[in-house]
PDB file of C-alpha atoms in Angstrom:
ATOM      1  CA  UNK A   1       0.000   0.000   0.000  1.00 84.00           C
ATOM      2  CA  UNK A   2       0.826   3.701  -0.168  1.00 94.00           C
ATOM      3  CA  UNK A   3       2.295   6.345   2.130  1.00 96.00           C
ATOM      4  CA  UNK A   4      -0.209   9.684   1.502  1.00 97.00           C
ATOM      5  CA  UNK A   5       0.219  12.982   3.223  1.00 97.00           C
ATOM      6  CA  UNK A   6      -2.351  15.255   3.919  1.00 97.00           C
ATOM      7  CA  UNK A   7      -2.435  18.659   4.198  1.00 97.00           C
ATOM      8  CA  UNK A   8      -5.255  20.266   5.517  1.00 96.00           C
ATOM      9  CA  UNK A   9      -5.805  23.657   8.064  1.00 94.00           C
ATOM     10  CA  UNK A  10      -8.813  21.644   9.164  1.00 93.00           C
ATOM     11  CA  UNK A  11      -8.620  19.630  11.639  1.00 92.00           C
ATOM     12  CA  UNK A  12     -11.907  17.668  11.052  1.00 91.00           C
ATOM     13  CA  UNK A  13     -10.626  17.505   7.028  1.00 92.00           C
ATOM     14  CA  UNK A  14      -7.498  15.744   7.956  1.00 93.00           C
ATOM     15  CA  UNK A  15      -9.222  13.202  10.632  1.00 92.00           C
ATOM     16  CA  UNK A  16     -11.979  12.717   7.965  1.00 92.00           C
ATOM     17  CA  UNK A  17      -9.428  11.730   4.903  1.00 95.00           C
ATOM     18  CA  UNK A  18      -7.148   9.531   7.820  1.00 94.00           C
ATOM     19  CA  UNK A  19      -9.991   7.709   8.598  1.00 92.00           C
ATOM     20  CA  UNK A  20     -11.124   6.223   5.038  1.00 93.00           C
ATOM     21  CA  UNK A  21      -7.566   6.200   3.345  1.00 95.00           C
ATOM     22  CA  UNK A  22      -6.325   4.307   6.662  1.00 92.00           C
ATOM     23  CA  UNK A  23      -9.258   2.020   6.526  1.00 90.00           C
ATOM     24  CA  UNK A  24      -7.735   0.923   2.698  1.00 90.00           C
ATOM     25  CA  UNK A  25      -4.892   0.342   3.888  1.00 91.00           C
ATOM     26  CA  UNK A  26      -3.081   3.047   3.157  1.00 94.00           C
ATOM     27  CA  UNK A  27      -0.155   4.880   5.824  1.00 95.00           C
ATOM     28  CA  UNK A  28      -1.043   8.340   6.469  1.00 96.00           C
ATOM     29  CA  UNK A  29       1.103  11.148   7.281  1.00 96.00           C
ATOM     30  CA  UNK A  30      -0.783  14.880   8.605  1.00 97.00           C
ATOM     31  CA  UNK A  31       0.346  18.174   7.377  1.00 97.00           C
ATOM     32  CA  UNK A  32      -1.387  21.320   8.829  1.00 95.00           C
ATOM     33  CA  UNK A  33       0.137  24.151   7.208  1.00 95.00           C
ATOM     34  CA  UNK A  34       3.021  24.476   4.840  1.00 95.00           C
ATOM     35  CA  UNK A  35       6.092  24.084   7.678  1.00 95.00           C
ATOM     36  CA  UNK A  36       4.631  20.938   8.375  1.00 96.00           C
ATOM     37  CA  UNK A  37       3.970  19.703   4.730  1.00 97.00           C
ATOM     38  CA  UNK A  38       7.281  20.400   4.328  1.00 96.00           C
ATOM     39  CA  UNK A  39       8.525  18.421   6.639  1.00 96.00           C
ATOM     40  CA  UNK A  40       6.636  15.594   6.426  1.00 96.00           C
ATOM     41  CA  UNK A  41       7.716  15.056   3.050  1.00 96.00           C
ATOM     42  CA  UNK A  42      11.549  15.191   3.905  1.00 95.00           C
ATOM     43  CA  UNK A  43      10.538  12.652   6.773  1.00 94.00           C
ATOM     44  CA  UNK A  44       8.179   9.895   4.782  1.00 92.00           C
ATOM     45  CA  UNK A  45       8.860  10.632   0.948  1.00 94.00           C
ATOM     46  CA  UNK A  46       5.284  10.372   0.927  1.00 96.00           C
ATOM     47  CA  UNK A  47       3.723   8.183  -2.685  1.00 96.00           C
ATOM     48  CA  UNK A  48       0.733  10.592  -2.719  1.00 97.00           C
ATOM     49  CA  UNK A  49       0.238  14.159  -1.452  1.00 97.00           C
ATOM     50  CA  UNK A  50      -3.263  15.700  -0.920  1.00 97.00           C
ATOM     51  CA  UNK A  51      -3.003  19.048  -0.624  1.00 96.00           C
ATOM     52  CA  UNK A  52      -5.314  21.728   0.542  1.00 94.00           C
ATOM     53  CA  UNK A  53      -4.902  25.446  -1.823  1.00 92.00           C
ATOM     54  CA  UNK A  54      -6.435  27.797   0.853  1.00 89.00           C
ATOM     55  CA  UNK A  55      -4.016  27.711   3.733  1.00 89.00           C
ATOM     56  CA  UNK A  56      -3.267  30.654   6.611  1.00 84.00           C
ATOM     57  CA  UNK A  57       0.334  30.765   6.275  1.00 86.00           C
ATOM     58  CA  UNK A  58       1.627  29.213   2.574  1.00 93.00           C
ATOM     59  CA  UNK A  59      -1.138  27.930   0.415  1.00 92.00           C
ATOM     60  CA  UNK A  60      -1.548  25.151  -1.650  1.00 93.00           C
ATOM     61  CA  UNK A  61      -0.182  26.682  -5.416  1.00 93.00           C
ATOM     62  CA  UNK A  62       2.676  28.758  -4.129  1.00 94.00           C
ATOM     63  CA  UNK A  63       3.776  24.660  -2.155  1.00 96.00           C
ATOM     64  CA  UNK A  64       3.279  22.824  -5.608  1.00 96.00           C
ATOM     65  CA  UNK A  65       5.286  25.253  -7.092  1.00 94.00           C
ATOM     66  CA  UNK A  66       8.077  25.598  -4.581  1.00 95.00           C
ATOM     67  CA  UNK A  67       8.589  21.617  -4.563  1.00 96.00           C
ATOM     68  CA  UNK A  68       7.921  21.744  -8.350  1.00 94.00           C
ATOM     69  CA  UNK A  69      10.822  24.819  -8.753  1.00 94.00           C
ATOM     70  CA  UNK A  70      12.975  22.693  -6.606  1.00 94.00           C
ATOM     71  CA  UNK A  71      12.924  19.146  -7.976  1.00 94.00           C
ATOM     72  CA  UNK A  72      10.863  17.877  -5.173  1.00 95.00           C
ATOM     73  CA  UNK A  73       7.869  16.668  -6.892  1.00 94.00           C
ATOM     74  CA  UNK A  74       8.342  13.327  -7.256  1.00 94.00           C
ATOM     75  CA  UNK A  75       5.078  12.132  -6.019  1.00 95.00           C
ATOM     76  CA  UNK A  76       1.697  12.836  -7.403  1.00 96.00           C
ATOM     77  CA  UNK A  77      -0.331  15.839  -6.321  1.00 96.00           C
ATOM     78  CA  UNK A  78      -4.135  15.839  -5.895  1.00 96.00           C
ATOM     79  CA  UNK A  79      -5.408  20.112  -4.886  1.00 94.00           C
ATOM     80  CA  UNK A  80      -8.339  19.729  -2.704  1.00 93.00           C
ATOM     81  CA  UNK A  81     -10.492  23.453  -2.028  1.00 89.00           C
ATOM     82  CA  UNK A  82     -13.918  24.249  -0.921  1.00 83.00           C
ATOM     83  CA  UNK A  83     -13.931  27.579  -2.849  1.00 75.00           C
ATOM     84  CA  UNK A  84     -11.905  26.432  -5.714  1.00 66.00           C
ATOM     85  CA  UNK A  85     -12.530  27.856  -9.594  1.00 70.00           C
ATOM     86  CA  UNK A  86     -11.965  26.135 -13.035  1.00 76.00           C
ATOM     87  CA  UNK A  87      -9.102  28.956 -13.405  1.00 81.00           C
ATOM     88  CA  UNK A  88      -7.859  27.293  -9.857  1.00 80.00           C
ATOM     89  CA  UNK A  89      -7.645  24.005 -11.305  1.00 80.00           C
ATOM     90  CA  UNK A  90      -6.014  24.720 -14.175  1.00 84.00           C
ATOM     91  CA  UNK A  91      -3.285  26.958 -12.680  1.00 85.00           C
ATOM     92  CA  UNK A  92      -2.813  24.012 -10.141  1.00 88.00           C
ATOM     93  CA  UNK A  93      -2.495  21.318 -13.164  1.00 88.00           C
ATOM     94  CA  UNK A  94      -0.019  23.657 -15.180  1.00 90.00           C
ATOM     95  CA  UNK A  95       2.475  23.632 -12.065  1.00 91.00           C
ATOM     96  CA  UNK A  96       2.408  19.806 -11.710  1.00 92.00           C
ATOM     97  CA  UNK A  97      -1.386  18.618  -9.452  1.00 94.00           C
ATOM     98  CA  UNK A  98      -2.443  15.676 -11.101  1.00 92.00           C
ATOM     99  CA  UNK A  99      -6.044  16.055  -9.885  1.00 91.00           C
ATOM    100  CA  UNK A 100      -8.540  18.497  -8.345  1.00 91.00           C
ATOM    101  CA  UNK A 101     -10.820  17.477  -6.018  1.00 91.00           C
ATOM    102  CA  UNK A 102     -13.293  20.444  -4.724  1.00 88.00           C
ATOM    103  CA  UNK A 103     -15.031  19.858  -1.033  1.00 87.00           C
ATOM    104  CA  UNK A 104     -17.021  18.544   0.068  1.00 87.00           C
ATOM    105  CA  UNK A 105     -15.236  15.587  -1.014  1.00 89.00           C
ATOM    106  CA  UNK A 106     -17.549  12.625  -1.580  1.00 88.00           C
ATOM    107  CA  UNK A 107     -16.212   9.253  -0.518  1.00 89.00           C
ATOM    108  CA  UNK A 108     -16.636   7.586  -4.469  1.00 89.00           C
ATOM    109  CA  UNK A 109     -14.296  10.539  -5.725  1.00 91.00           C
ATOM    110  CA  UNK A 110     -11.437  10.119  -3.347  1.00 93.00           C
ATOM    111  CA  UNK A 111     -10.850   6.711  -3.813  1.00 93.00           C
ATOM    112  CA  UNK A 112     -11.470   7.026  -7.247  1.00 92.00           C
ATOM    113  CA  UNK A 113      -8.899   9.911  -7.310  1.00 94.00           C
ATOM    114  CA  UNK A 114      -6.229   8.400  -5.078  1.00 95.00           C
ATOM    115  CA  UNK A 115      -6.706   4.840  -7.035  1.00 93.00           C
ATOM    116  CA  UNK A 116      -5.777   6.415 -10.180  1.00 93.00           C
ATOM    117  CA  UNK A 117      -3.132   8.529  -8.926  1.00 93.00           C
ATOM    118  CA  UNK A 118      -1.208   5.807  -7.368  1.00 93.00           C
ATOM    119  CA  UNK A 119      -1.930   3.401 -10.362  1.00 90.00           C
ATOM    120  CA  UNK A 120      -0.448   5.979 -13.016  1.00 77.00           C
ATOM    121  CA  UNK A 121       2.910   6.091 -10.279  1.00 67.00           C
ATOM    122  CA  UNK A 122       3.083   2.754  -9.649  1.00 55.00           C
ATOM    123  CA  UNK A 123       5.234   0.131 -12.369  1.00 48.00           C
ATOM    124  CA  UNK A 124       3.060  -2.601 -13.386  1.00 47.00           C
ATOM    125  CA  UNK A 125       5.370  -5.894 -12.466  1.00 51.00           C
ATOM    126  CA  UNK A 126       6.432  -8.221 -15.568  1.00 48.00           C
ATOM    127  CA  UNK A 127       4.002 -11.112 -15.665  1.00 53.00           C
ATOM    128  CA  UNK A 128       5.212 -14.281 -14.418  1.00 57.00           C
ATOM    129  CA  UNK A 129       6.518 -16.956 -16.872  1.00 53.00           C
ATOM    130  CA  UNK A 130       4.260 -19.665 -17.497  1.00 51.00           C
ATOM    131  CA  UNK A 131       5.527 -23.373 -16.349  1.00 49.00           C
ATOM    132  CA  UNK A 132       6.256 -25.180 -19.157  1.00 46.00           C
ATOM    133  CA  UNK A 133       5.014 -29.075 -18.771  1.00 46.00           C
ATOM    134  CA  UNK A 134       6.504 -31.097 -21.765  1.00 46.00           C
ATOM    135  CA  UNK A 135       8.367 -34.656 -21.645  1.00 40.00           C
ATOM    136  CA  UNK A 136      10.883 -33.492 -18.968  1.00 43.00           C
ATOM    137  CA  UNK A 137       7.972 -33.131 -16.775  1.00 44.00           C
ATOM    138  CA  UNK A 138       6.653 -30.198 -14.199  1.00 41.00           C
ATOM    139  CA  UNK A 139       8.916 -28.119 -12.124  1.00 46.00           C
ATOM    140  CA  UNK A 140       9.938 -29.169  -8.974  1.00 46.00           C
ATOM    141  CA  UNK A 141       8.416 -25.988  -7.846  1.00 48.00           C
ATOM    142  CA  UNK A 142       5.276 -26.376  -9.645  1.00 44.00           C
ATOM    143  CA  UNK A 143       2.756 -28.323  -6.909  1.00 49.00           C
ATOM    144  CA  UNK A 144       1.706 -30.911  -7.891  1.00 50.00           C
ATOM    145  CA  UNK A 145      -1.715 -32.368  -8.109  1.00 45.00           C
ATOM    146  CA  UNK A 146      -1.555 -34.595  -5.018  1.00 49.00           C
ATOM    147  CA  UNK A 147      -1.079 -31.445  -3.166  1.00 48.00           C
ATOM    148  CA  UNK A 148      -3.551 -28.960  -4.070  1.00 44.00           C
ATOM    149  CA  UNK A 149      -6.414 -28.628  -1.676  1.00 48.00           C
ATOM    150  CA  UNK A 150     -10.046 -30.558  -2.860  1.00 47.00           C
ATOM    151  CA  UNK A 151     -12.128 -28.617  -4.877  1.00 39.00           C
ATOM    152  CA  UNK A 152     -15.823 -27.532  -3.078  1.00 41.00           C
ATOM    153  CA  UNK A 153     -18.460 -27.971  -5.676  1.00 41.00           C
ATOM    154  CA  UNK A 154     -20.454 -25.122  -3.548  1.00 40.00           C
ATOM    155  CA  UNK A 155     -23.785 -27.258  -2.254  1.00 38.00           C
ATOM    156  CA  UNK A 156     -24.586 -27.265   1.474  1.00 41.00           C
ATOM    157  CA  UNK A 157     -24.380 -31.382   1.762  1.00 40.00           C
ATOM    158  CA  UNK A 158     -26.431 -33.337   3.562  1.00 40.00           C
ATOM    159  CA  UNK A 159     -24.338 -36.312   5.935  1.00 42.00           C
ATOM    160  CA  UNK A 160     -25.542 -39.474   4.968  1.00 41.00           C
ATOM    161  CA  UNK A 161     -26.322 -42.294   6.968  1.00 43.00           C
ATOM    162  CA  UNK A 162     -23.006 -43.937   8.441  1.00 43.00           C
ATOM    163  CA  UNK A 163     -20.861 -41.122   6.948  1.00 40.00           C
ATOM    164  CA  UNK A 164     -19.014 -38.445   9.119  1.00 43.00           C
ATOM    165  CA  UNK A 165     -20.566 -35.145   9.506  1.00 46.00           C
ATOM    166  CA  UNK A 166     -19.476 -32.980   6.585  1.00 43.00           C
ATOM    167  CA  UNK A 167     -17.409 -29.943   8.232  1.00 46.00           C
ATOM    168  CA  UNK A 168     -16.806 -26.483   7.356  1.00 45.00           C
ATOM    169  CA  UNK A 169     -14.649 -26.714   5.036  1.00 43.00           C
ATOM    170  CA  UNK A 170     -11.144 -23.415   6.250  1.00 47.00           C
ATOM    171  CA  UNK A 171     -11.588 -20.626   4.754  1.00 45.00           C
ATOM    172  CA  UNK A 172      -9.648 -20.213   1.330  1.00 45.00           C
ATOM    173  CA  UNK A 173      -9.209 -16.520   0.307  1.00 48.00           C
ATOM    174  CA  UNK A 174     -11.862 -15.646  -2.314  1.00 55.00           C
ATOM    175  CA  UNK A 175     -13.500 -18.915  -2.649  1.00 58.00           C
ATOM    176  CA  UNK A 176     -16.413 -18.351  -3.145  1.00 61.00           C
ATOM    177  CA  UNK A 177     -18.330 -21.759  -2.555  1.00 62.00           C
ATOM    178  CA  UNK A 178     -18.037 -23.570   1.063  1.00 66.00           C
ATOM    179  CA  UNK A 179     -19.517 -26.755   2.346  1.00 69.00           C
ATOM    180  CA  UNK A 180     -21.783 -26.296   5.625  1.00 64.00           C
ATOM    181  CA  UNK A 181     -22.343 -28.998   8.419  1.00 72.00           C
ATOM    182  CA  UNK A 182     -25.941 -28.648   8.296  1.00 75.00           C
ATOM    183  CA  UNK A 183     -26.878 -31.320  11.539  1.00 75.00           C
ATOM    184  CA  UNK A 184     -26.493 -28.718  13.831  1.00 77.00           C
ATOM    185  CA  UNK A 185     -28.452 -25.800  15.849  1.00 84.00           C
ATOM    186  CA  UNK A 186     -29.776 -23.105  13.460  1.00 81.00           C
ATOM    187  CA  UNK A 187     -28.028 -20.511  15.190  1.00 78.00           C
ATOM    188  CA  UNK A 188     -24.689 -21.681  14.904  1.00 81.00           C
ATOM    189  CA  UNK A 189     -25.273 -22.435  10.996  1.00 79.00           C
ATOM    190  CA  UNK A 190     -26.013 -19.229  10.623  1.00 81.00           C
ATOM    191  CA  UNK A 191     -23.122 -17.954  12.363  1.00 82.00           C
ATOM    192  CA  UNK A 192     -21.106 -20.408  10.719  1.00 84.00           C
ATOM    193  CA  UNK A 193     -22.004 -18.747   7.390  1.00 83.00           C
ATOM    194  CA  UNK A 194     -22.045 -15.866   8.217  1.00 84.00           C
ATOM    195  CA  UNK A 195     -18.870 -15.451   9.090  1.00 85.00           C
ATOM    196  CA  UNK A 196     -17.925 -17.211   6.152  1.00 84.00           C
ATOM    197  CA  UNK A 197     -19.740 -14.661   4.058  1.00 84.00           C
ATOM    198  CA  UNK A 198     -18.122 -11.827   5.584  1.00 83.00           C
ATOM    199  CA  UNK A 199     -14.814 -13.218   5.221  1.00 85.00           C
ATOM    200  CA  UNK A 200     -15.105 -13.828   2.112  1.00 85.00           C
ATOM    201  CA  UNK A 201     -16.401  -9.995   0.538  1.00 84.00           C
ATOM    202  CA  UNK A 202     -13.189  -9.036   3.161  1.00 83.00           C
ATOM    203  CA  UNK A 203     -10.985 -10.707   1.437  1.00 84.00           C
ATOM    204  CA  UNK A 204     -12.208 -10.083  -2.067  1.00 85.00           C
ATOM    205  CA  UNK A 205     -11.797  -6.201  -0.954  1.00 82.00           C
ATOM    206  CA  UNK A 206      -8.717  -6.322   0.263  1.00 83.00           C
ATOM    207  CA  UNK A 207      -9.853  -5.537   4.396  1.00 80.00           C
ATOM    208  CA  UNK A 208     -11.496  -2.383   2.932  1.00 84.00           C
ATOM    209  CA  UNK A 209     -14.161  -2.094   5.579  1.00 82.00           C
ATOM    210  CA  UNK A 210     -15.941   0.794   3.317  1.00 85.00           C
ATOM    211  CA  UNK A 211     -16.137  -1.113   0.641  1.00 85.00           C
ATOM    212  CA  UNK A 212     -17.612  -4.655   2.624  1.00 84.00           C
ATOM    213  CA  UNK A 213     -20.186  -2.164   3.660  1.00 83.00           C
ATOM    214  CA  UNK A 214     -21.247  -1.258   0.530  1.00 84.00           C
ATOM    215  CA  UNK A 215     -20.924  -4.215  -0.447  1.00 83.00           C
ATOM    216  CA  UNK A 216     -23.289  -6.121   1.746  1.00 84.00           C
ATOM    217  CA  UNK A 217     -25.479  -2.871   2.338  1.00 83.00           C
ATOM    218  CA  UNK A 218     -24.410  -2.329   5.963  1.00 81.00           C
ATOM    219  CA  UNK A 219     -24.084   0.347   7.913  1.00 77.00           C
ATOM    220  CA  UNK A 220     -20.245   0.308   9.260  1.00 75.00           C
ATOM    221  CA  UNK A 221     -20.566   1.127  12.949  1.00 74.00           C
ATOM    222  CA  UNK A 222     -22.799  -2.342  12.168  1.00 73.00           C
ATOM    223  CA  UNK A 223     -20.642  -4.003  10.501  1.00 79.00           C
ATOM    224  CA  UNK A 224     -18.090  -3.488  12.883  1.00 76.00           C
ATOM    225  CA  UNK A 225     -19.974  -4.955  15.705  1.00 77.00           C
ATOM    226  CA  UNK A 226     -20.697  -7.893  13.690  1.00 81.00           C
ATOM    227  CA  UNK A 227     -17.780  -8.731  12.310  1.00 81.00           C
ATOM    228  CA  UNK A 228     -16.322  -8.729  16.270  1.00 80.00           C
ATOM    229  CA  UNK A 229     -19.629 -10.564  17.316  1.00 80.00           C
ATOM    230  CA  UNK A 230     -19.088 -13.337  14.566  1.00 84.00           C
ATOM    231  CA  UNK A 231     -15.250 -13.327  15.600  1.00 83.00           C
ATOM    232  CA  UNK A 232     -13.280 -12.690  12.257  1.00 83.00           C
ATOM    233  CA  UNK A 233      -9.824 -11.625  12.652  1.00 79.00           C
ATOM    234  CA  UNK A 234     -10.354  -8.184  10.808  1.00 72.00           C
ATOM    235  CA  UNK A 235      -6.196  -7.985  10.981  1.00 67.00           C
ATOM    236  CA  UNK A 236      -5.398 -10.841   8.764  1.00 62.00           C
ATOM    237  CA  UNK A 237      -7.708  -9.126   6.550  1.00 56.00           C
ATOM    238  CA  UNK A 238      -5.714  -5.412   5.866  1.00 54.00           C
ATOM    239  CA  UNK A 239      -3.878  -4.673   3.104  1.00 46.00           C
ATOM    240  CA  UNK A 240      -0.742  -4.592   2.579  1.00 43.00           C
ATOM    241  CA  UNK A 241      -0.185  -5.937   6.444  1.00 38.00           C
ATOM    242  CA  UNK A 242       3.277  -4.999   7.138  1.00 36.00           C
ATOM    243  CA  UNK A 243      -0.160   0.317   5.503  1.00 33.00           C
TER     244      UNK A 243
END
């Protein structure tokens, strides 16, 4: 994940945009004025600045263009203003902001912002060479098919009679179909699938808890309390474990 810095003179601005970008997974660094900015980026070399224009000491444009003047801008730049004009924008684009974002800042355009910031920054990795199977046989590294886990065909089986109880089969990243020991108190099937549910949309978002909400049409504070009621290890979940 990324390292963002944001500078903001509000305080409920910068706790607002720490809150969701954290909750992606992101590390966030807090600016308040310029001094700080400044700072902050000799400290973190951040991977993504936003960056507030009106300011009480330096703002925004006269920043951009001091780190742009300098050879400092090395990192993309999104402008973020409440009273912002098109002439604003554009002045901000000519001296280097990738983006303009004007406030209130709704929670689709943010991520949609920082997403494509960070993707036009970020090298896409060479794609890994396909194993080659021919008459010298697979790769000692390649597993083989002894080894890879059984395949769930995604019904909700019934034990049979003189068969072992069918379990709950661990949980397996994205997959998305699980077998469910069904001979068992309604409430703890439920809980048993539940869980798996929620698991699974956490893992196919990559721990983004705004996005599972969405997702499964939850509010968060909700979610929250029933993700820690169900028990799922929400850390396991966050991207990039180690932002």
């Amino acid at each position: 994940m990324a390292t963002i810095l944001v500078v903001d003179d509000e305080l409920g601005i910068r706790a607002l945009l720490s809150e969701i970008l954290s909750d992606e997974g992101h590390t966030i660094e807090l600016a308040e004025n310029a001094q700080q900015a400044r700072a902050a980026r000799e400290r973190s070399r951040p991977d993504l600045v936003l960056l507030d224009i009106w300011m009480p000491d330096v703002d925004g444009v006269t920043l951009l263009k001091e780190w742009g003047s300098s050879g400092q801008l090395t990192m993309p730049v999104i402008m973020m203003s409440g009273h912002g004009t098109i002439d604003t924008a554009v002045e901000a684009t000519k001296f280097g902001a990738m983006a303009f974002l004007e406030k209130p800042i709704t929670l689709q355009k943010l991520l949609r912002a920082v997403e494509q910031a960070l993707v036009k920054t970020t090298p896409r990795p060479a794609p890994p060479a396909a194993p080659v199977i021919g008459t010298v046989g697979i790769p000692a590294s390649y597993p083989r098919p002894e080894a890879l886990p059984p395949i769930s065909q995604g019904v909700m089986a019934m034990p049979s009679a003189g068969l072992a109880p069918v379990t709950p089969l661990p949980h397996q990243g994205l997959a998305s179909e699980q077998v469910f020991e069904l001979d068992r108190p309604l409430r703890e099937a439920r809980d048993a699938f539940e869980k798996s549910y929620f698991e699974f949309h956490l893992a196919k978002e990559n721990g983004s808890m705004t996005r599972v909400a969405e997702k499964t049409g939850l509010e968060r504070t909700h979610l929250y309390r029933k993700l820690k009621q169900l028990g799922v290890d929400l850390s396991r979940n966050k991207r990039g474990s180690g932002i």
